[in-house]
XYZ file of C-alpha atoms in Angstrom:
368
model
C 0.000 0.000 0.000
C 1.081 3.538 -0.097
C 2.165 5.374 2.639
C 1.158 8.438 1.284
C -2.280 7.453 0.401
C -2.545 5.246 4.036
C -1.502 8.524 6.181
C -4.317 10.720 3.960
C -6.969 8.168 3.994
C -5.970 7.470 7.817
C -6.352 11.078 8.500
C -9.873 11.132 6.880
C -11.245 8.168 8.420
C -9.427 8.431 11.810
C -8.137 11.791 12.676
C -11.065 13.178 10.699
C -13.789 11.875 11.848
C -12.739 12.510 15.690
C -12.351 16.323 14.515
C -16.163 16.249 12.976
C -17.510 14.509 15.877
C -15.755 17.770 18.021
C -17.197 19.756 15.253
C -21.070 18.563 16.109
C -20.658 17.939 19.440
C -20.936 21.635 20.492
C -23.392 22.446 17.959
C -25.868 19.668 19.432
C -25.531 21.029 22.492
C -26.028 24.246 21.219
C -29.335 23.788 19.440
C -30.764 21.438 22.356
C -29.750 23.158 25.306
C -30.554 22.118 29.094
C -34.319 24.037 30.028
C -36.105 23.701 32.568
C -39.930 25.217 33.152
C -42.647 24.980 36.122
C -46.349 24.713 34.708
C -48.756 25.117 36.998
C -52.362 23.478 36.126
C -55.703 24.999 37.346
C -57.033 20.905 38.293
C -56.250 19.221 40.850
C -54.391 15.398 40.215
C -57.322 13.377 41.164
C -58.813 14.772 37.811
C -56.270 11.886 35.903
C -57.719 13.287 32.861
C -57.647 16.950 32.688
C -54.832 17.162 35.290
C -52.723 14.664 33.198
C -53.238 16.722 30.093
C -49.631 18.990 31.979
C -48.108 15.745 32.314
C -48.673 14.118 29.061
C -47.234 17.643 27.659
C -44.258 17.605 29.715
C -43.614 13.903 29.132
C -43.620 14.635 25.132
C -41.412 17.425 25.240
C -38.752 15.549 28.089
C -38.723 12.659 25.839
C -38.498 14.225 22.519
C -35.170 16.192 23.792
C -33.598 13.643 25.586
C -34.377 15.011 29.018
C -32.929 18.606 28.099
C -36.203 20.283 27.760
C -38.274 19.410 31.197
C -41.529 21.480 32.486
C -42.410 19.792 36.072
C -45.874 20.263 36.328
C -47.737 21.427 39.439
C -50.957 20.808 40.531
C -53.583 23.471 41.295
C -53.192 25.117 44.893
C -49.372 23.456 44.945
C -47.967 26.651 43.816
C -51.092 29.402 42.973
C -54.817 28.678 43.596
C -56.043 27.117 40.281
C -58.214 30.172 39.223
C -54.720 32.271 39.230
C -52.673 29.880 36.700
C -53.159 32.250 33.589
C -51.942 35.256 36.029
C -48.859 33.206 37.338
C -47.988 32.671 33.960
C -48.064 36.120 32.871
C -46.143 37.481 35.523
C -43.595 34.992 35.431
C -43.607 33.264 38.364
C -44.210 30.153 36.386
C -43.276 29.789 32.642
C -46.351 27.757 31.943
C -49.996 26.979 33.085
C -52.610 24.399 31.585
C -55.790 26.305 32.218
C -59.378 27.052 30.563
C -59.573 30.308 29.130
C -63.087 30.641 30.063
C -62.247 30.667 33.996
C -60.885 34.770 33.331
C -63.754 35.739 31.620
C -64.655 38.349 34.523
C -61.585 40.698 33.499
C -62.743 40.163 29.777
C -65.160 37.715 28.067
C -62.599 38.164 25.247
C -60.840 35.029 27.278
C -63.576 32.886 27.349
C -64.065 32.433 23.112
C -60.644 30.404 23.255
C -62.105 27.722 25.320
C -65.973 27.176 25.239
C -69.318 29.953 25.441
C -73.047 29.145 24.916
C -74.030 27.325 21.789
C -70.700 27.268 20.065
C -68.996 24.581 18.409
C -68.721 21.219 19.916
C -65.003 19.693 20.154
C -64.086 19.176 16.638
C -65.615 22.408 15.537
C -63.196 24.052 18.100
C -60.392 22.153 16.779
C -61.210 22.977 13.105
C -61.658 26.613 14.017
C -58.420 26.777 15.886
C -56.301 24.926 13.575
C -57.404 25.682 10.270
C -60.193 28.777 10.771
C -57.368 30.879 12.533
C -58.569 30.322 15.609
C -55.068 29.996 17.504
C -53.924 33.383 16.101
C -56.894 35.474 16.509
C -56.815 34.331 20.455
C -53.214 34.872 20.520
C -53.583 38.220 19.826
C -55.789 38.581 22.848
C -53.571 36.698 24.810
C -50.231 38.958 23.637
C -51.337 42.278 25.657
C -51.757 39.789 28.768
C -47.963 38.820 28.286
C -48.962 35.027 27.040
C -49.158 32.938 24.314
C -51.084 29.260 24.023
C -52.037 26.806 22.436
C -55.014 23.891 22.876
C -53.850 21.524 24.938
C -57.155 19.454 25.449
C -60.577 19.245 25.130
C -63.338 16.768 27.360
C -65.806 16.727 24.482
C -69.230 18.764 25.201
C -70.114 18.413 28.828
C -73.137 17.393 30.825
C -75.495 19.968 32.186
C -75.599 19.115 35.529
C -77.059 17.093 38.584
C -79.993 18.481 39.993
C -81.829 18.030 43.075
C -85.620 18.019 41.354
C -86.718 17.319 37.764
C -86.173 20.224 35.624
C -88.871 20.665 32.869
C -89.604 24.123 32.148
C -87.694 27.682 32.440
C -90.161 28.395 35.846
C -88.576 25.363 37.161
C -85.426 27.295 37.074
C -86.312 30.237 39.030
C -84.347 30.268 41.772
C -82.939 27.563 41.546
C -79.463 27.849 43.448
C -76.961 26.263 41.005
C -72.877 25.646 41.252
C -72.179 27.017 37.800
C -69.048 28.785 36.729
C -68.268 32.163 34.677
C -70.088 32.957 31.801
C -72.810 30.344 31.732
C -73.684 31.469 35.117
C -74.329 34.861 33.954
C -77.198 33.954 31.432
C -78.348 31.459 33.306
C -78.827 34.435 35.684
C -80.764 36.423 33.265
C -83.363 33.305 33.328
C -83.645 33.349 37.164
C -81.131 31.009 38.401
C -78.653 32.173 40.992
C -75.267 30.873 39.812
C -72.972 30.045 42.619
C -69.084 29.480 42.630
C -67.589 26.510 44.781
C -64.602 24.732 44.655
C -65.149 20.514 43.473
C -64.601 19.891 47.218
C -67.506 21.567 48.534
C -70.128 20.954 45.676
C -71.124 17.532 47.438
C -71.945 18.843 51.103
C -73.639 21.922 49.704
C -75.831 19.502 47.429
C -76.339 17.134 50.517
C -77.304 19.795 53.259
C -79.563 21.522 50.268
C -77.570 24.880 50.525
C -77.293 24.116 46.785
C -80.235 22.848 44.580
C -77.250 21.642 41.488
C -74.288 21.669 40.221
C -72.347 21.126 36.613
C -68.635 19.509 36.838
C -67.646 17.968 33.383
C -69.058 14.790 32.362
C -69.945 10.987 33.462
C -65.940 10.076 34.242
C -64.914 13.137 36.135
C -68.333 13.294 37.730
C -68.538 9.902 39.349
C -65.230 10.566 40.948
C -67.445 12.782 42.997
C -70.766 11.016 43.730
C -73.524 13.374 43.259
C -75.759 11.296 41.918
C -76.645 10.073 45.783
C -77.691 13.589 46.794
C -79.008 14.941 43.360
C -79.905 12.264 41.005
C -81.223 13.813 38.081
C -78.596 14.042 35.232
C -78.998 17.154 32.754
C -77.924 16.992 29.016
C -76.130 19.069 27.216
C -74.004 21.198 28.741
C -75.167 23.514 26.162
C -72.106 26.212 27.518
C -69.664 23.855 27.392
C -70.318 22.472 23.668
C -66.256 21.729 23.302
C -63.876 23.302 25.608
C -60.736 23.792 25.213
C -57.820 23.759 27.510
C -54.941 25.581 26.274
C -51.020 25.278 27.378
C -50.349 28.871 27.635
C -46.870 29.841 27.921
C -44.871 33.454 29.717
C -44.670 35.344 26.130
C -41.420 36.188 27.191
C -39.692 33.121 28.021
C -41.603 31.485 24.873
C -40.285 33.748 22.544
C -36.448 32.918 24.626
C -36.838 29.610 23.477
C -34.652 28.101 20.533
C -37.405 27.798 17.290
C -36.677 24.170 17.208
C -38.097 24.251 20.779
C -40.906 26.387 20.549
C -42.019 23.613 17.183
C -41.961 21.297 19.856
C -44.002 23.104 22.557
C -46.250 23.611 19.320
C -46.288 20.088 18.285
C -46.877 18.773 21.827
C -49.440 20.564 22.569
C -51.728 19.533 19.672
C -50.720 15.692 20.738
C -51.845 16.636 24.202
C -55.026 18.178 23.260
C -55.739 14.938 20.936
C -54.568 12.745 23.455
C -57.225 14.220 26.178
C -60.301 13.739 23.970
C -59.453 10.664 22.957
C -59.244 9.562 26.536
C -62.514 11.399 27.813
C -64.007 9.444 24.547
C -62.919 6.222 25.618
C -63.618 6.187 29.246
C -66.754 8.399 29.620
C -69.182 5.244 28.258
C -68.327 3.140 30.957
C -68.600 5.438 33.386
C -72.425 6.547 32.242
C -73.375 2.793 32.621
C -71.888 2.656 36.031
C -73.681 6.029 37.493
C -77.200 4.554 35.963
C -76.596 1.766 37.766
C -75.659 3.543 40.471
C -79.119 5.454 40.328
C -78.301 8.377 38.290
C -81.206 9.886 36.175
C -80.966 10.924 32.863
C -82.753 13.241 31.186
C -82.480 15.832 28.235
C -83.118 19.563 28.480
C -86.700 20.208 27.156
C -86.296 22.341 24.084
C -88.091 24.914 26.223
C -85.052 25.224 28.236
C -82.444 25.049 25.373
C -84.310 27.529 22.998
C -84.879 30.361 26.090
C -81.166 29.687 27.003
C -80.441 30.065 23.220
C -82.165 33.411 22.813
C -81.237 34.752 25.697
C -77.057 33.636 24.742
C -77.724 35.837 21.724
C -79.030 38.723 23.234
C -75.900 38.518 25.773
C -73.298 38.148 22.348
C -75.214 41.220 20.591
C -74.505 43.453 23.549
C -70.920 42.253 24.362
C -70.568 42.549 19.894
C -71.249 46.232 20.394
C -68.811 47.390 23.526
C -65.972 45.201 22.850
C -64.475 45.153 20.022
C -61.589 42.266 20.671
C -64.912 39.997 21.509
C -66.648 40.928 18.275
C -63.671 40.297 16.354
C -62.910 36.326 17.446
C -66.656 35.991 17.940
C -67.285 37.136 14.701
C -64.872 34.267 13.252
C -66.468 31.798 15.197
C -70.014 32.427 14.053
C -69.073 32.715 10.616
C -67.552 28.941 10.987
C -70.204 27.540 13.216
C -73.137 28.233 10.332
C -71.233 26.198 7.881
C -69.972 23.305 10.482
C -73.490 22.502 11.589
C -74.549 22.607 7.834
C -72.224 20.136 7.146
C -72.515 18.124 9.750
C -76.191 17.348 9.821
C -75.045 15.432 6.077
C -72.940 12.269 5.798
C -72.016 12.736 9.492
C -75.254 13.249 11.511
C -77.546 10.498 9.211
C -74.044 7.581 9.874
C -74.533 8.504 13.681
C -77.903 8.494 13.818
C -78.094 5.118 11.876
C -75.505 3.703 13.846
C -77.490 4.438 17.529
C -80.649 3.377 16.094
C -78.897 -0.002 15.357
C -77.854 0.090 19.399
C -80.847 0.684 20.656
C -82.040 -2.108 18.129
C -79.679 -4.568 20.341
C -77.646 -4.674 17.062
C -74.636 -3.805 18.255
């Protein structure tokens, strides 16, 4: 052999490669450096669903960096109360929060369109609107001037409406009626005589027992068993007509977002839409079994009359018409949503609605 040609080739092969692998080395750890983040979530951990959505998110993001990018997530009360998480993530004394827009409505109802109001869209409308209508930009403008940025991170599916103490047929049945409902759905249901009230999960079931309540909405069959209502209010109210698809976002310190290497804040991206699949998916799977076991149990069920649905309905519009003409960051997003919601439900009610329909008919047939 030649030595010429042996000490080049050598040098290539040898000497070489252990001067590229110095090369990348650095540049690795340049573009996937050690981060880590506190998230604090608004739910507490014995919610394994909506809790886990933070620890699902963190879990993607740990893995898909080898461990450099962690966010150790914090239940709610473990660092703020959970009704504070947007606020602790704005001011930077956490870099993250999983929360539901909706629960900040009070300082603007301009929060509550990126998560779920009256008679929206249901869960896949939401997810349409945000991820193809322009949904995630138009409430990231919002959320800029409060020093975030988000994302959905999750979504239970449309709710239920509620246990109640008493069957619940008309809108005179409602009259003062005392009922645990949060935010904005409280407020209508104000306008229609009911007098919303605002307790934590742990007291809902004592108030309901001693009467000091009359009902209560949570979320739906899995989260709501964890709680047992149906021994002190048995009736079970569908839909939770405010609550057609929530969304629970990932929202992030604008700031220390924008910090972030691009390749990381793809990731935080990416994640989050797995998470927010991910939840749904799980709430889908799970909630059936858990509906059988609370009839069983002795729960109720019962629809809303369409008396009920249609007052609440009007009354939802008159409350968006007023809010359209004082606020002009609500009339803007709501605007976009309405626009999308008259051609979701008119395409829904086609190939979708009838293969449904068909499909419970053969159920209730014994079928299936």
């Amino acid at each position: 052999m030649d030595r010429r040609s042996f000490i080049k080739n050598a040098s290539i092969g040898g000497l070489g490669a252990a001067a590229a692998s110095a090369l990348a080395a650095p540049a690795v750890a340049q573009s996937n450096p050690k981060v880590t983040w506190r998230l604090t979530s608004s739910f507490p951990k014995s919610l394994d669903t909506i809790y886990g959505g933070a620890e699902v998110l963190s879990k993607y993001v740990s893995e898909a960096t080898d461990g450099n990018f962690q966010i150790q997530a914090f239940a709610a009360g473990e660092i703020v109360p959970g009704l504070q998480a947007a606020d602790a993530a704005a001011a930077g004394t956490v870099e993250a929060c999983h929360t539901v827009a909706y629960y900040y409505w009070g300082k603007d109802p301009t929060w509550a369109l990126g998560a779920a109001v009256p008679f929206a869209l249901n869960a896949r409308g939401m997810n349409a609107w945000h991820y193809h209508g322009g949904g995630i930009d138009l409430f990231n403008e919002f959320l800029g001037a409060q020093g975030l940025i988000g994302f959905p991170g999750g979504n239970t599916g449309v709710q239920m409406g509620g246990w109640f103490r008493k069957e619940i047929k008309t809108v005179a049945d409602m009259k003062g009626l005392k009922m645990r409902v949060g935010g904005f759905a409280g407020k209508l249901m104000e306008r229609l005589g009911v007098v919303p009230q605002q307790l934590a999960g742990g007291d809902i079931y004592p108030a309901l027992e001693k009467g000091t309540i009359d009902a209560a909405e949570w979320v739906g069959p899995y989260d709501d068993e964890k709680l047992g209502f149906y021994k002190v209010a048995p009736y079970y109210y569908y839909p939770g007509w405010w609550e057609g698809g929530p969304t629970v976002h990932a929202m992030f310190n604008k700031a220390a977002y924008e910090g972030l290497p691009k390749a990381y804040q793809s990731l935080l991206r990416t994640a989050c839409q797995a998470t927010d699949a991910n939840m749904l998916q799980k709430y889908d799977y799970l909630n059936p079994a858990a509906i059988k076991r609370l009839v069983a149990a002795g729960a109720k069920l019962s629809p809303f009359s369409p008396e009920i649905l249609s007052a609440c309905f009007d009354e939802s519009n008159k409350v968006y018409a007023e809010m359209e003409s004082s606020n002009p960051a609500f009339k803007k997003i709501w605007d976009s949503i309405k626009a999308f919601r008259a051609e979701y439900f008119l395409n829904a009610q086609i190939a979708e609605y009838n293969y449904d329909t068909f499909m419970m008919i053969q159920q209730r047939n014994g079928k299936i």
